[in-house]
Amino acid sequence: MYKSYNQSTQKNIANFPPDRIKSREKAIAKLENTETYKILVDSNVVSPEYLPLLTAINDGIRSSYINENSEEMFAIDEGLVQRVSKSENGNDKLDFVINTVLLSLPNKGGIPHEIISVFESYRKEYNYYGLPSTFHDMNGKLISKVEYPYNLSSIFGVIDPENRNAVEAIYEANEKNISIWFNPRDKGSYINSYTATIPDYTEFLSEHHKRSEYLPDDYSDDFWKNYDAEVKRKIVQMIYLKDCDGLQKQFDIAEQNMNSQLARTGTGNSELMGFIDENMRKIGCYE
């Protein structure tokens, strides 16, 4: 499984200079020395106890970025870090998290296939994301309990980007407030930007999954050529965030500027207004 991602990782590593190979091997050694690695990889344990750990990895991967000095970095939400570190054997789990995210960076080559197998085992058991829940056997006896929301969607969006279900799960997890979209970075750029920001996610859908129901209607229509890209990004972000007031203001602005737009381009703003109106209706602004 995930053959394309694994092949890409192997190709990257094959082209590494000796110092980067050594750096990757050092991170792998640290990862393999954790008790968490032995539990998840060697013993193939699948338990709700490790969902916060995987959620922290997910957050680190989607937040990975290249800074203004062209350095590859990542950050993990402090709340997720605390949840992992305060759990049983928390420091060991946190070492597992940090070294897994570190290995996911391009300059480290990519996530080892052994860790991808762990991700897949948890996806099969718990899907791409979920909310707190309890699991019982047929006699009503409690089997396990998921205490916190969890999210693996960005992990699978990166290792399986041609799988529409995986990519759409990123939207769904944000829609359910299991995670939140990031704002575009002021300096530098996100490495996996389509897992991080609404505009880049939408662009990715339009290029790779044109039939997705989460792509705004008429997103790729020709009329957008008459507008600055930032106008499109702003309106699409409002649609995803269900900002009905903001969309109404954009509709009013388009209506007010109808004559000037007609003089400038030879066409008015009727198609843009129709786009805004249609999507406002779709997200329930008129209910």
Short mmCIF file of C-alpha atoms in Angstrom, two decimals:
data_model
loop_
_atom_site.label_atom_id
_atom_site.label_comp_id
_atom_site.label_asym_id
_atom_site.label_seq_id
_atom_site.Cartn_x
_atom_site.Cartn_y
_atom_site.Cartn_z
CA MET A 1 0.00 0.00 0.00
CA TYR A 2 0.99 3.63 -0.55
CA LYS A 3 3.45 2.43 -3.15
CA SER A 4 3.78 5.85 -4.80
CA TYR A 5 4.70 7.58 -1.54
CA ASN A 6 7.16 4.83 -0.55
CA GLN A 7 8.82 4.92 -3.97
CA SER A 8 9.13 8.69 -3.76
CA THR A 9 10.75 8.36 -0.33
CA GLN A 10 13.24 5.79 -1.61
CA LYS A 11 14.07 7.98 -4.60
CA ASN A 12 14.65 11.00 -2.37
CA ILE A 13 16.96 9.09 -0.07
CA ALA A 14 18.92 7.62 -2.99
CA ASN A 15 19.87 11.15 -4.02
CA PHE A 16 20.89 12.29 -0.54
CA PRO A 17 24.48 13.36 0.16
CA PRO A 18 26.22 11.42 2.97
CA ASP A 19 25.51 14.02 5.67
CA ARG A 20 21.75 13.94 5.03
CA ILE A 21 21.74 10.13 5.01
CA LYS A 22 23.49 10.21 8.37
CA SER A 23 20.95 12.73 9.70
CA ARG A 24 18.05 10.52 8.60
CA GLU A 25 19.63 7.42 10.12
CA LYS A 26 20.08 9.28 13.40
CA ALA A 27 16.38 10.23 13.49
CA ILE A 28 15.36 6.64 12.67
CA ALA A 29 17.60 5.31 15.45
CA LYS A 30 15.98 7.66 17.96
CA LEU A 31 12.55 6.58 16.76
CA GLU A 32 13.31 2.87 16.98
CA ASN A 33 14.76 3.25 20.49
CA THR A 34 11.45 4.43 21.94
CA GLU A 35 9.20 2.02 23.79
CA THR A 36 6.34 3.44 21.74
CA TYR A 37 7.97 2.18 18.54
CA LYS A 38 8.23 -1.32 20.03
CA ILE A 39 4.56 -1.21 21.02
CA LEU A 40 3.15 0.22 17.79
CA VAL A 41 5.50 -1.27 15.21
CA ASP A 42 6.97 -4.44 16.68
CA SER A 43 3.86 -5.52 18.62
CA ASN A 44 1.32 -3.86 16.28
CA VAL A 45 -0.83 -2.62 19.18
CA VAL A 46 -3.98 -0.76 18.12
CA SER A 47 -5.52 1.09 21.05
CA PRO A 48 -7.34 4.39 21.72
CA GLU A 49 -4.45 5.26 24.04
CA TYR A 50 -2.32 6.14 21.00
CA LEU A 51 -4.84 8.25 19.09
CA PRO A 52 -3.65 11.51 20.76
CA LEU A 53 -0.11 10.63 19.69
CA LEU A 54 -1.18 10.11 16.06
CA THR A 55 -3.21 13.33 16.18
CA ALA A 56 -0.09 15.20 17.29
CA ILE A 57 1.84 13.69 14.38
CA ASN A 58 -0.96 14.72 12.04
CA ASP A 59 -0.76 18.29 13.33
CA GLY A 60 3.01 18.39 12.91
CA ILE A 61 2.82 17.16 9.33
CA ARG A 62 0.17 19.66 8.24
CA SER A 63 1.99 22.53 9.98
CA SER A 64 5.39 21.72 8.41
CA TYR A 65 6.79 24.75 6.62
CA ILE A 66 9.78 26.30 4.92
CA ASN A 67 10.81 29.51 6.66
CA GLU A 68 12.27 32.67 5.16
CA ASN A 69 15.76 31.14 5.45
CA SER A 70 14.69 28.07 3.40
CA GLU A 71 14.85 25.87 6.51
CA GLU A 72 12.30 23.08 6.96
CA MET A 73 10.45 23.42 10.25
CA PHE A 74 7.31 22.19 12.00
CA ALA A 75 5.15 23.10 14.97
CA ILE A 76 2.64 21.09 17.00
CA ASP A 77 -0.30 22.55 18.87
CA GLU A 78 0.65 23.01 22.53
CA GLY A 79 -2.57 21.39 23.73
CA LEU A 80 -1.80 18.23 21.75
CA VAL A 81 1.78 18.19 23.05
CA GLN A 82 0.53 18.45 26.63
CA ARG A 83 -2.02 15.68 26.09
CA VAL A 84 0.69 13.34 24.87
CA SER A 85 3.34 14.29 27.42
CA LYS A 86 0.93 13.96 30.38
CA SER A 87 -0.20 10.48 29.35
CA GLU A 88 1.44 7.30 30.60
CA ASN A 89 5.05 7.10 29.35
CA GLY A 90 4.42 10.54 27.86
CA ASN A 91 8.01 11.63 27.24
CA ASP A 92 8.70 8.47 25.27
CA LYS A 93 5.54 8.99 23.21
CA LEU A 94 6.53 12.58 22.54
CA ASP A 95 9.95 11.45 21.29
CA PHE A 96 8.12 9.13 18.89
CA VAL A 97 5.94 12.01 17.69
CA ILE A 98 8.81 14.44 17.15
CA ASN A 99 11.03 12.01 15.27
CA THR A 100 8.16 10.79 13.08
CA VAL A 101 7.28 14.35 12.06
CA LEU A 102 10.97 15.12 11.58
CA LEU A 103 11.33 12.17 9.21
CA SER A 104 8.30 13.34 7.22
CA LEU A 105 10.17 16.48 6.12
CA PRO A 106 11.59 16.43 2.57
CA ASN A 107 15.13 17.01 3.82
CA LYS A 108 14.81 13.85 5.92
CA GLY A 109 13.39 11.78 3.05
CA GLY A 110 9.91 10.85 4.18
CA ILE A 111 7.97 8.68 6.62
CA PRO A 112 9.38 5.11 6.97
CA HIS A 113 7.09 2.38 5.64
CA GLU A 114 6.98 0.74 9.09
CA ILE A 115 5.30 3.86 10.48
CA ILE A 116 2.93 4.03 7.51
CA SER A 117 1.83 0.49 8.42
CA VAL A 118 0.96 1.78 11.91
CA PHE A 119 -1.08 4.61 10.39
CA GLU A 120 -2.94 2.15 8.19
CA SER A 121 -3.79 -0.14 11.12
CA TYR A 122 -5.32 2.80 12.97
CA ARG A 123 -7.17 4.04 9.88
CA LYS A 124 -8.78 0.63 9.50
CA GLU A 125 -9.87 0.61 13.12
CA TYR A 126 -10.82 4.26 13.63
CA ASN A 127 -11.14 5.82 10.15
CA TYR A 128 -9.45 9.10 9.18
CA TYR A 129 -10.84 11.13 12.10
CA GLY A 130 -13.37 10.88 14.88
CA LEU A 131 -14.99 12.26 18.00
CA PRO A 132 -15.00 10.92 21.58
CA SER A 133 -16.90 7.64 21.74
CA THR A 134 -17.22 4.32 23.51
CA PHE A 135 -17.11 0.80 22.09
CA HIS A 136 -19.05 -2.12 23.59
CA ASP A 137 -19.25 -5.83 22.87
CA MET A 138 -22.53 -7.58 22.02
CA ASN A 139 -23.25 -8.03 25.73
CA GLY A 140 -22.94 -4.32 26.40
CA LYS A 141 -19.56 -4.60 28.11
CA LEU A 142 -17.24 -1.62 27.57
CA ILE A 143 -14.35 -2.61 25.29
CA SER A 144 -12.60 0.70 24.78
CA LYS A 145 -13.14 4.43 25.12
CA VAL A 146 -11.93 7.29 22.91
CA GLU A 147 -11.61 10.30 25.21
CA TYR A 148 -10.59 13.02 22.76
CA PRO A 149 -11.25 14.02 19.14
CA TYR A 150 -8.61 12.53 16.88
CA ASN A 151 -7.40 13.23 13.37
CA LEU A 152 -5.27 11.32 10.87
CA SER A 153 -6.65 12.99 7.74
CA SER A 154 -3.62 15.14 6.86
CA ILE A 155 -1.32 12.14 7.27
CA PHE A 156 -3.29 10.25 4.65
CA GLY A 157 -3.72 13.34 2.51
CA VAL A 158 0.08 13.37 2.23
CA ILE A 159 0.78 9.66 1.80
CA ASP A 160 -2.30 8.95 -0.35
CA PRO A 161 -3.13 12.24 -2.16
CA GLU A 162 -4.85 10.60 -5.15
CA ASN A 163 -7.40 8.95 -2.84
CA ARG A 164 -10.38 11.31 -2.86
CA ASN A 165 -11.75 9.88 0.40
CA ALA A 166 -8.48 10.67 2.16
CA VAL A 167 -8.30 14.21 0.80
CA GLU A 168 -11.97 14.94 1.51
CA ALA A 169 -11.46 13.73 5.09
CA ILE A 170 -9.25 16.80 5.62
CA TYR A 171 -12.25 19.04 4.88
CA GLU A 172 -14.59 16.92 6.99
CA ALA A 173 -12.30 17.01 10.05
CA ASN A 174 -12.16 20.80 9.84
CA GLU A 175 -15.90 21.00 9.26
CA LYS A 176 -16.46 19.07 12.51
CA ASN A 177 -14.00 21.35 14.37
CA ILE A 178 -11.69 18.43 15.08
CA SER A 179 -9.01 20.66 13.58
CA ILE A 180 -8.98 24.19 12.17
CA TRP A 181 -7.61 25.64 8.94
CA PHE A 182 -4.42 27.65 9.22
CA ASN A 183 -4.05 31.15 7.84
CA PRO A 184 -1.50 31.50 5.01
CA ARG A 185 1.97 32.12 6.41
CA ASP A 186 3.28 35.69 6.46
CA LYS A 187 6.82 34.41 5.90
CA GLY A 188 7.76 31.16 4.22
CA SER A 189 5.26 28.57 3.02
CA TYR A 190 3.62 25.35 4.17
CA ILE A 191 5.20 22.19 2.76
CA ASN A 192 1.87 20.35 2.45
CA SER A 193 -0.15 23.51 1.93
CA TYR A 194 -3.33 21.76 0.76
CA THR A 195 -3.64 20.14 4.21
CA ALA A 196 -3.19 23.51 5.92
CA THR A 197 -5.09 26.36 4.24
CA ILE A 198 -8.47 26.66 2.55
CA PRO A 199 -7.29 28.32 -0.71
CA ASP A 200 -4.56 25.72 -1.31
CA TYR A 201 -6.89 22.87 -0.37
CA THR A 202 -9.43 24.11 -2.90
CA GLU A 203 -6.78 24.43 -5.61
CA PHE A 204 -5.64 20.88 -4.90
CA LEU A 205 -9.20 19.57 -5.18
CA SER A 206 -9.68 21.41 -8.49
CA GLU A 207 -6.50 19.85 -9.91
CA HIS A 208 -6.79 16.31 -8.55
CA HIS A 209 -10.42 15.68 -7.55
CA LYS A 210 -12.64 17.76 -9.80
CA ARG A 211 -15.73 15.73 -8.91
CA SER A 212 -15.47 16.36 -5.18
CA GLU A 213 -18.71 17.61 -3.64
CA TYR A 214 -16.60 19.89 -1.45
CA LEU A 215 -15.38 21.93 -4.39
CA PRO A 216 -17.51 25.10 -4.68
CA ASP A 217 -19.87 25.08 -7.67
CA ASP A 218 -18.45 26.85 -10.76
CA TYR A 219 -15.03 27.10 -9.09
CA SER A 220 -13.19 26.59 -12.39
CA ASP A 221 -15.44 28.64 -14.67
CA ASP A 222 -13.87 31.04 -17.19
CA PHE A 223 -15.39 34.16 -15.63
CA TRP A 224 -12.74 34.04 -12.87
CA LYS A 225 -10.16 35.19 -15.43
CA ASN A 226 -11.63 38.69 -15.10
CA TYR A 227 -10.75 38.88 -11.39
CA ASP A 228 -7.64 39.03 -9.29
CA ALA A 229 -6.72 35.67 -7.74
CA GLU A 230 -7.00 37.17 -4.27
CA VAL A 231 -10.70 37.93 -4.86
CA LYS A 232 -11.33 34.28 -5.61
CA ARG A 233 -9.29 33.09 -2.61
CA LYS A 234 -11.18 35.45 -0.29
CA ILE A 235 -14.63 34.41 -1.50
CA VAL A 236 -13.83 30.69 -1.45
CA GLN A 237 -12.49 30.97 2.10
CA MET A 238 -15.75 32.63 3.15
CA ILE A 239 -17.69 29.74 1.61
CA TYR A 240 -15.69 27.11 3.51
CA LEU A 241 -16.03 29.08 6.75
CA LYS A 242 -19.76 29.63 6.12
CA ASP A 243 -19.24 33.39 6.50
CA CYS A 244 -22.66 34.46 5.22
CA ASP A 245 -22.22 38.11 6.22
CA GLY A 246 -18.90 38.31 4.40
CA LEU A 247 -20.36 36.70 1.29
CA GLN A 248 -23.30 39.09 1.29
CA LYS A 249 -20.87 42.02 1.41
CA GLN A 250 -18.94 40.58 -1.55
CA PHE A 251 -22.24 40.17 -3.44
CA ASP A 252 -23.15 43.80 -2.71
CA ILE A 253 -19.72 45.03 -3.81
CA ALA A 254 -20.02 43.09 -7.07
CA GLU A 255 -23.45 44.62 -7.68
CA GLN A 256 -22.20 48.16 -6.97
CA ASN A 257 -19.25 47.69 -9.34
CA MET A 258 -21.30 46.20 -12.17
CA ASN A 259 -20.87 49.15 -14.57
CA SER A 260 -17.15 49.65 -13.95
CA GLN A 261 -16.52 45.93 -14.43
CA LEU A 262 -18.52 46.02 -17.67
CA ALA A 263 -16.42 48.93 -18.94
CA ARG A 264 -13.16 47.23 -17.92
CA THR A 265 -13.73 43.70 -19.23
CA GLY A 266 -16.77 43.87 -21.49
CA THR A 267 -18.72 41.68 -19.08
CA GLY A 268 -20.41 42.59 -15.82
CA ASN A 269 -20.41 40.86 -12.46
CA SER A 270 -23.53 38.77 -12.99
CA GLU A 271 -21.62 35.47 -13.11
CA LEU A 272 -19.67 36.30 -9.96
CA MET A 273 -22.88 37.32 -8.23
CA GLY A 274 -24.49 34.08 -9.37
CA PHE A 275 -21.52 32.11 -7.98
CA ILE A 276 -21.81 33.82 -4.60
CA ASP A 277 -25.59 33.45 -4.48
CA GLU A 278 -25.51 29.77 -5.45
CA ASN A 279 -22.93 28.91 -2.82
CA MET A 280 -24.67 30.98 -0.15
CA ARG A 281 -27.75 28.92 -0.84
CA LYS A 282 -25.71 25.71 -0.69
CA ILE A 283 -24.24 26.48 2.75
CA GLY A 284 -27.59 27.54 4.20
CA CYS A 285 -27.25 31.33 4.34
CA TYR A 286 -30.90 31.83 3.39
CA GLU A 287 -32.39 29.37 5.87
#
